[in-house]
Coordinates of C-alpha atoms (C1' of nucleotides) in Angstrom, one line a residue:
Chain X
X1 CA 214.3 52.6 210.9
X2 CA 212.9 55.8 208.3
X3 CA 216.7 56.7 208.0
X4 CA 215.1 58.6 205.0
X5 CA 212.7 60.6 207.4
X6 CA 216.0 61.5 209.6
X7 CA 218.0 62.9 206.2
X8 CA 215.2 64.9 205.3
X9 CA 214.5 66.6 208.9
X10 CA 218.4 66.9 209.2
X11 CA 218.0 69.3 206.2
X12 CA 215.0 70.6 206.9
X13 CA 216.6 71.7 210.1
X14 CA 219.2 73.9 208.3
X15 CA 216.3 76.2 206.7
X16 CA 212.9 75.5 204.7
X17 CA 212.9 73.9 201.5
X18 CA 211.3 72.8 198.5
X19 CA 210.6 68.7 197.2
X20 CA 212.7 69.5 194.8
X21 CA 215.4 71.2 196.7
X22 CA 215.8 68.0 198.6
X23 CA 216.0 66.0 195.2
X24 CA 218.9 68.0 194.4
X25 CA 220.9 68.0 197.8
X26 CA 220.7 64.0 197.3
X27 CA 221.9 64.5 194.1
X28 CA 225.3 66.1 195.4
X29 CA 227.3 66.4 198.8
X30 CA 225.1 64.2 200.9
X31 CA 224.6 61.2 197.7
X32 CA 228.1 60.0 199.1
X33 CA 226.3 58.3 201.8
X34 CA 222.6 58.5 201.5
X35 CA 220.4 59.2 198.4
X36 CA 216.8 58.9 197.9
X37 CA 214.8 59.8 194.5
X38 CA 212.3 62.4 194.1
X39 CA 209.7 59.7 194.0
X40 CA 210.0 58.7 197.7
X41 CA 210.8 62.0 198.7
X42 CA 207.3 64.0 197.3
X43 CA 205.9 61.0 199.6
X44 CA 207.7 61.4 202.5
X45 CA 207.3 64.8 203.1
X46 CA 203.6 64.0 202.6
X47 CA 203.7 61.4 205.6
X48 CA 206.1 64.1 208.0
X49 CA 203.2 66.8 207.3
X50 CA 200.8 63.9 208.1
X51 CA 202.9 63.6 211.3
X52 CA 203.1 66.9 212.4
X53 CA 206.8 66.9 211.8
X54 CA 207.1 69.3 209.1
X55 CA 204.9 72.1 207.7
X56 CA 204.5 73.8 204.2
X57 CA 203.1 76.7 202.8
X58 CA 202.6 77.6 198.8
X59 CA 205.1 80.0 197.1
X60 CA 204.2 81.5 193.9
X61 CA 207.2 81.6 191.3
X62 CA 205.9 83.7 188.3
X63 CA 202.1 83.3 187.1
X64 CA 201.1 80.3 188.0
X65 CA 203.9 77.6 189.5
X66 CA 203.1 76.6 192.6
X67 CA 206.2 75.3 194.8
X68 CA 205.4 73.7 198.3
X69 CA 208.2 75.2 200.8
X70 CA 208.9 73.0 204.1
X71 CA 209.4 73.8 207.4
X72 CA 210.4 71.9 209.9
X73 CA 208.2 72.3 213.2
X74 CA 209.2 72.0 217.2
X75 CA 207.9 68.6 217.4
X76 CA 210.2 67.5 214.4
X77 CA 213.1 69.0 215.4
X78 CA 212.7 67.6 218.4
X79 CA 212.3 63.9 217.4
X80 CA 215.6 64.8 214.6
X81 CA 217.5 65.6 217.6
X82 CA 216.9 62.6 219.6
X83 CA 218.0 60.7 216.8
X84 CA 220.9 62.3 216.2
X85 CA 222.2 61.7 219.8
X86 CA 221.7 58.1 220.1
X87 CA 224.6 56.3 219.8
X88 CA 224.6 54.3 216.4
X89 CA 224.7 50.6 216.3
X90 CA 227.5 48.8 213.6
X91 CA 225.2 48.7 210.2
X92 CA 225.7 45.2 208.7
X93 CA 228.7 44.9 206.4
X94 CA 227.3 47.2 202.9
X95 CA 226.7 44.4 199.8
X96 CA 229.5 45.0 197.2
X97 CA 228.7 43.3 193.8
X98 CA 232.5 43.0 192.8
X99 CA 233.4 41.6 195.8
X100 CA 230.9 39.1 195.3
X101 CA 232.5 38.3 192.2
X102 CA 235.8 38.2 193.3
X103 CA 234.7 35.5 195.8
X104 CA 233.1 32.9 192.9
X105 CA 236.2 34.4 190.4
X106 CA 238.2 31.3 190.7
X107 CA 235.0 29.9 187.6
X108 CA 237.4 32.3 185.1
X109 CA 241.1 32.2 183.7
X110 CA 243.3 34.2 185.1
X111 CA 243.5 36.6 182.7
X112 CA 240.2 37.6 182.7
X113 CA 240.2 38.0 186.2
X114 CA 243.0 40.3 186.3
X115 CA 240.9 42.5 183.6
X116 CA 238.2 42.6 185.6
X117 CA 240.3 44.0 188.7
X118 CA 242.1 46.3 186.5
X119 CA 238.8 47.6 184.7
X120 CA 237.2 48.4 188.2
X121 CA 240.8 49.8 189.1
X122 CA 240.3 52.2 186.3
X123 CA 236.5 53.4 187.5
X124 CA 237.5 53.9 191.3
X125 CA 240.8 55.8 190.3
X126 CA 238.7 58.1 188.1
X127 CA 236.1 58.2 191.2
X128 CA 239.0 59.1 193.4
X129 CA 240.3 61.4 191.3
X130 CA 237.0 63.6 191.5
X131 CA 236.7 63.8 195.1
X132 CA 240.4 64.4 195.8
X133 CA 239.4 67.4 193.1
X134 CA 236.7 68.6 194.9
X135 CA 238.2 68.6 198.1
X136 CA 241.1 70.8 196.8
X137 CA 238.6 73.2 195.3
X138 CA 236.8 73.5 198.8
X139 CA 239.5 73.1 201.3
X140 CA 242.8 73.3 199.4
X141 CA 244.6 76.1 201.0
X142 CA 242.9 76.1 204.2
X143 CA 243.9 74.6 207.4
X144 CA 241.1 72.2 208.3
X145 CA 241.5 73.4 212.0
X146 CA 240.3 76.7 211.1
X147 CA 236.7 75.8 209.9
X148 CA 233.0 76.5 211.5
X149 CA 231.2 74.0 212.8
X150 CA 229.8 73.7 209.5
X151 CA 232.2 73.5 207.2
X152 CA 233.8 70.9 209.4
X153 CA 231.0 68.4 209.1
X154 CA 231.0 68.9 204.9
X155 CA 235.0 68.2 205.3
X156 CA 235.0 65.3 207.2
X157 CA 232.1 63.6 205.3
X158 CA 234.0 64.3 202.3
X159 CA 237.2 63.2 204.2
X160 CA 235.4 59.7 204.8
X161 CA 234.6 59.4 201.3
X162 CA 238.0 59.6 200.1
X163 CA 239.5 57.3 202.8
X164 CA 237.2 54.6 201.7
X165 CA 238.1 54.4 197.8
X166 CA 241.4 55.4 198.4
X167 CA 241.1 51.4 200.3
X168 CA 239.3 50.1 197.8
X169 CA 242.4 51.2 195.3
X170 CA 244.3 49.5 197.9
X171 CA 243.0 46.4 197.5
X172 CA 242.7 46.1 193.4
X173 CA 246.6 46.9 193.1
X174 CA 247.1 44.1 195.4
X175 CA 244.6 41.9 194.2
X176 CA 246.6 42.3 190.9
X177 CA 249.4 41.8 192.1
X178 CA 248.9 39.2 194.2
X179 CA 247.1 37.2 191.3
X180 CA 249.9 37.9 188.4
X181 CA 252.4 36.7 190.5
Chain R
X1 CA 219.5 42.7 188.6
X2 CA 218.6 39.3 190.5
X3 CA 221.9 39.5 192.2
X4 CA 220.8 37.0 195.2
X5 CA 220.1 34.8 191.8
X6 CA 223.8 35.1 191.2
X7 CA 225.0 34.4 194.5
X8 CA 223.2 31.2 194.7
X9 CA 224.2 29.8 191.5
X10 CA 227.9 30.7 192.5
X11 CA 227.4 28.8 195.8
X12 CA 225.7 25.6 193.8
X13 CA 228.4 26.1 191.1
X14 CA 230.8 24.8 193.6
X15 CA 228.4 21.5 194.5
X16 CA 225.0 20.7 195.5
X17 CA 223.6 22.7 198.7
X18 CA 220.2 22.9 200.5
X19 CA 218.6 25.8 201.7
X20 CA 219.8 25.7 204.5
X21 CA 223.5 25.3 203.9
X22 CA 223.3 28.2 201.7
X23 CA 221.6 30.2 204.8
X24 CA 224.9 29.4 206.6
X25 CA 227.2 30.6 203.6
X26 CA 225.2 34.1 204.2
X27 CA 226.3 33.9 207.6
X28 CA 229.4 33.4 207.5
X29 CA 232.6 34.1 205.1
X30 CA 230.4 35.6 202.2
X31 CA 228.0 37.5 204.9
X32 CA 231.2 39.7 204.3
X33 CA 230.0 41.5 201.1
X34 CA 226.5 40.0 200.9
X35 CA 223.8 37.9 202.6
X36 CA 220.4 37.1 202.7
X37 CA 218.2 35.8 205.2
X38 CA 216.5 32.2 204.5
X39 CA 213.2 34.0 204.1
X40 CA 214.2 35.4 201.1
X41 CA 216.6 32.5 200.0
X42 CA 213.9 29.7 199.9
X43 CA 211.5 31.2 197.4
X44 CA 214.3 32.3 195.0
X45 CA 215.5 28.5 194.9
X46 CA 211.8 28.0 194.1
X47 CA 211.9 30.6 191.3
X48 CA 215.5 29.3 190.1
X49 CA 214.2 25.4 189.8
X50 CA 210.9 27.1 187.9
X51 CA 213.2 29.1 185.5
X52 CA 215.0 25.3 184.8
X53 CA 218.6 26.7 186.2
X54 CA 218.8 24.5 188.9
X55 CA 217.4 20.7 190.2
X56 CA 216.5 19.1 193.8
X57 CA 216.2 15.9 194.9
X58 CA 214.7 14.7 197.8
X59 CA 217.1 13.3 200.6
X60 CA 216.3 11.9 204.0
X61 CA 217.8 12.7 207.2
X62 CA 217.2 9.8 209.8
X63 CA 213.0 8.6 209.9
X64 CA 211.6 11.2 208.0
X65 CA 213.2 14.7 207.9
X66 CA 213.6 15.3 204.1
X67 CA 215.9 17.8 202.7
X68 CA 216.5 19.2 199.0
X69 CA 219.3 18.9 197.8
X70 CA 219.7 21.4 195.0
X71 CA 222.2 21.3 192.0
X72 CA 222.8 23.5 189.3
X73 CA 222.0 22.6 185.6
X74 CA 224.1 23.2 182.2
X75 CA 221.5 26.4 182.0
X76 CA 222.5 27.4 185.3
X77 CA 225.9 27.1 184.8
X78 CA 225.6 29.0 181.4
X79 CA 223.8 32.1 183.0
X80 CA 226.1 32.1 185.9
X81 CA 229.0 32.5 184.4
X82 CA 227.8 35.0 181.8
X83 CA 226.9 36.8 185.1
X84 CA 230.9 36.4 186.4
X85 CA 232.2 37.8 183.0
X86 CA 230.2 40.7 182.5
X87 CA 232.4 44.0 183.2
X88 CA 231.0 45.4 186.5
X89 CA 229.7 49.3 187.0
X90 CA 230.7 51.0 189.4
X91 CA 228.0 50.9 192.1
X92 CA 226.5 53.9 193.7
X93 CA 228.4 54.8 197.0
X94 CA 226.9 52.6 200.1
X95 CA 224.4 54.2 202.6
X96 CA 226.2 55.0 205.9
X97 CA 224.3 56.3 208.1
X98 CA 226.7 57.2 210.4
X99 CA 228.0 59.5 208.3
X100 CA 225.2 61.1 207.3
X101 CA 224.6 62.0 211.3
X102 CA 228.3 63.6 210.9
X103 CA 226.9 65.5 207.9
X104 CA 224.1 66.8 210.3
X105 CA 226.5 66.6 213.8
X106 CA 227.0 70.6 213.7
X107 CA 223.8 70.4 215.3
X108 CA 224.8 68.7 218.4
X109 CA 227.3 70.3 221.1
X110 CA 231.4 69.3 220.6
X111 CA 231.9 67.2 223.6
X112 CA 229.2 65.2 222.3
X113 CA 229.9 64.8 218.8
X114 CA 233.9 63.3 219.9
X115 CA 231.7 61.1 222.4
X116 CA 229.8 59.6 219.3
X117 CA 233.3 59.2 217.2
X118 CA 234.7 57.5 220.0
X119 CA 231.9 55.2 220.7
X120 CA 231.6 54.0 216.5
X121 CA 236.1 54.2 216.9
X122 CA 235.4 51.1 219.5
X123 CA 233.2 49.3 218.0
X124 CA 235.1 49.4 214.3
X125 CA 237.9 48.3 216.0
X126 CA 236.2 45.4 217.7
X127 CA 235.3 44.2 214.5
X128 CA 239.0 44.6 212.0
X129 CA 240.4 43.0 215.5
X130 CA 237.9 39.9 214.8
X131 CA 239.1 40.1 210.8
X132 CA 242.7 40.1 211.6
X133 CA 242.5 37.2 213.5
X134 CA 240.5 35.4 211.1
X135 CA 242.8 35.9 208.5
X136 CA 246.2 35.1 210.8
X137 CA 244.3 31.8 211.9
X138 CA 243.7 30.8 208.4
X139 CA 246.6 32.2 206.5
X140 CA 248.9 33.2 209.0
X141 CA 252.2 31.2 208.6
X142 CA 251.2 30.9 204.7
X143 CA 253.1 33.0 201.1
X144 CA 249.9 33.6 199.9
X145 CA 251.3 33.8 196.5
X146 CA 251.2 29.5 197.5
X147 CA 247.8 29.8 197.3
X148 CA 245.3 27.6 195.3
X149 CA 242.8 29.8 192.8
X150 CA 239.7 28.9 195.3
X151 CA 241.9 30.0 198.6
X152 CA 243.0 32.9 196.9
X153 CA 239.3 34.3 196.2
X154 CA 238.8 33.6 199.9
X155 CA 242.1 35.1 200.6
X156 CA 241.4 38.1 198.5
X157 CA 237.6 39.3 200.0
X158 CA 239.2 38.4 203.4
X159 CA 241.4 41.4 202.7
X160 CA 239.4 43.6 201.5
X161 CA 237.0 43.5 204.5
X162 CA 240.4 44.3 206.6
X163 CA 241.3 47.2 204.8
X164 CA 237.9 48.9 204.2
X165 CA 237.2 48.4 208.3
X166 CA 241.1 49.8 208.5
X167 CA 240.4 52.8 206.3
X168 CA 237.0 53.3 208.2
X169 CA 238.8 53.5 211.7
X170 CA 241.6 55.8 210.3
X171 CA 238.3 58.4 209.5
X172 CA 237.4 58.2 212.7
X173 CA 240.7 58.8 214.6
X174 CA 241.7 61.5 212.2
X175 CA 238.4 63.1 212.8
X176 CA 238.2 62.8 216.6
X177 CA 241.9 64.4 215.9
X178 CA 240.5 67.4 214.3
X179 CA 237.4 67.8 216.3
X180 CA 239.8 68.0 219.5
X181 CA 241.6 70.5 217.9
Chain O
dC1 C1' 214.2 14.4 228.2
dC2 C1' 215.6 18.8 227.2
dG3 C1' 217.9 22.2 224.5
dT4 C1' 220.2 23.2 220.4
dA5 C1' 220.7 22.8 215.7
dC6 C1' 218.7 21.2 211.5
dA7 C1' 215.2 22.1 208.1
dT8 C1' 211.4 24.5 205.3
dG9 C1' 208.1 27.5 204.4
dT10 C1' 204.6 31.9 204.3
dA11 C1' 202.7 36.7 205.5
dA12 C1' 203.1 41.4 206.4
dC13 C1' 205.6 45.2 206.1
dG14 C1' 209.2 48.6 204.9
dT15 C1' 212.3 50.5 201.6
dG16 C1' 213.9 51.7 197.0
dT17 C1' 213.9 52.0 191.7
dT18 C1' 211.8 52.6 187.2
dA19 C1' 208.4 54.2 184.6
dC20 C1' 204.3 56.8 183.9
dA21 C1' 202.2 61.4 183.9
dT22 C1' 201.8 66.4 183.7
dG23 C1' 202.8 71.1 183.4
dA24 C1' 205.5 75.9 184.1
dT25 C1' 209.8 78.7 183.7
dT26 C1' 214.1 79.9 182.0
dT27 C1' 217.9 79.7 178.9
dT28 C1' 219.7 79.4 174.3
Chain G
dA1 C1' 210.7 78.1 169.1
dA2 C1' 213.1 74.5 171.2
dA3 C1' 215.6 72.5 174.9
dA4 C1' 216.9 72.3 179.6
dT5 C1' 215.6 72.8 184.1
dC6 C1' 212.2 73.6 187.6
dA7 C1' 208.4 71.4 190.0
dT8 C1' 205.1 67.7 191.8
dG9 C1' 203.0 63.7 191.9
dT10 C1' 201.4 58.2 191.3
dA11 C1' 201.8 53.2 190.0
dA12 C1' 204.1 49.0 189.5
dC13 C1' 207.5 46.3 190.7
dA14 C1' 211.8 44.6 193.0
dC15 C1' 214.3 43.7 197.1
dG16 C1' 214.8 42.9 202.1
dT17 C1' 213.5 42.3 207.1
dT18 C1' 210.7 40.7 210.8
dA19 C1' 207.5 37.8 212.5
dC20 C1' 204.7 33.9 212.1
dA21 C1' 204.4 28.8 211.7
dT22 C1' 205.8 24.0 211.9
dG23 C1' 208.3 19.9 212.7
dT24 C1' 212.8 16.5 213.0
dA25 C1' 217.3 15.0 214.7
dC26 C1' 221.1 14.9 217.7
dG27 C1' 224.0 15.6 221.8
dG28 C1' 224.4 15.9 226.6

DNA sequence: CCGTACATGTAACGTGTTACATGATTTT
DNA sequence: AAAATCATGTAACACGTTACATGTACGG
């Protein structure tokens, strides 16, 4: 499906950048919902060049490190564009190792089952916690209606995220409760 | 992290399956939070039976079909369960890629990117309707606090699904909301 | 007897992680 | 001068999907 491919020409198409400038947008915003490590990135941008996708030319920074900056080309933002219009099929259900657990969890006493819930019940509060942060530090005394284009697609990303652990605090309280009583 | 391993012994833990009953556990309740296609499930009962964590037998269906039956050993049950009680990470946030084309949706006109909220907002709802009956069909009439420990894990992941798909189609009608706006 | 479900396997390919490998620049 | 960060790459391995390949049993 080279989802990967798609990320990196979706950035690409905001303005030129670096291998390693792509490692780091992974690494923040966009890691809520797709991440990729510098090792299959420095090859991927290899194959888009190879396709005609993308091109880079060598910047200097100081005497002699040499950074590769890429460019996305006609062709590639033309393919990135057709995938971003077509309509996007349900992905299978995402694997979810505690879940997993939960489901075989009637192997262990009860009381190490309701540690286990509220141990992950700390992590995804703390998890929560941070976004619901962030999203105060970006957006906290602005009305949402007000925003460019832009900014509205960071917000509502970010929006998603905390929808979706603020559910999956949801269910541990009533796991727990459901299982003490 | 062998986590199909896992998965497998928590399925034989509960009695002897073939490979192909285990194919239809993937398909069904536990395709939920994970599966695995019987591809990939045949050579890990292989590996498993090599490692000494669980056994076939040979059984015949009829003239001469033969299936293996496979149970798990003492070893298997061992390394499962120290699996089960291990305190879980959290795990990195799932890939989504619909919301990574929301991240790069600024690029695509406004009547547009409602059309592809709208389309996903369907289709989400398609499947927590399909949830929600499942569960009122199985638990519907029933305290669930009545519950035996096995019914409950069901009971539990059941829910879960229903309120990650209900958080994921609030997103989407709160962003179709603000994109109107 | 025909279609569906039962039943088991392998091969090729695509995707993703960890580890290996190297070197320059900037900050403390 | 040392440490952190910038910068780019490859190799080995683990995990997952699609396609290939074969044959039996059962219900209508």
């Amino acid at each position: 499906m080279r989802t990967l491919k798609y990320a990196i020409l979706g950035l690409l198409n905001r303005g030129p950048l670096t291998g390693y400038d792509i490692t780091k947008e992974f690494a923040s915003a966009l890691g809520n919902f797709w991440s990729a490590k510098h090792s299959q990135i420095y090859p991927e941008l290899k194959k888009l060049a190879d396709e005609g996708l993308v091109v880079f030319h060598t910047v200097t920074q100081g005497e002699k490190l040499e950074k590769k900056l890429y460019t996305i080309t006609p062709d590639g933002r033309k393919d990135f564009l057709q995938w971003l219009n077509q309509d996007e099929p349900l992905e299978p259900t995402p694997k979810d190792i505690f879940k997993l657990k939960t489901y075989f969890s009637d192997a262990l006493p009860l009381g190490k089952r309701i540690e286990q819930f509220q141990s992950q019940l700390i992590k995804r509060r703390e998890k929560l916690y941070i976004l619901k942060n962030h999203k105060e530090k970006l957006y906290g005394s602005i009305n949402p209606a007000s925003l460019t284009d832009r900014q509205r697609s960071d917000y509502l990303v970010l929006q998603g995220a905390i929808l979706r652990e603020e559910a999956y605090v949801t269910w541990l309280r009533e796991s727990i409760a459901l299982l003490g009583s």
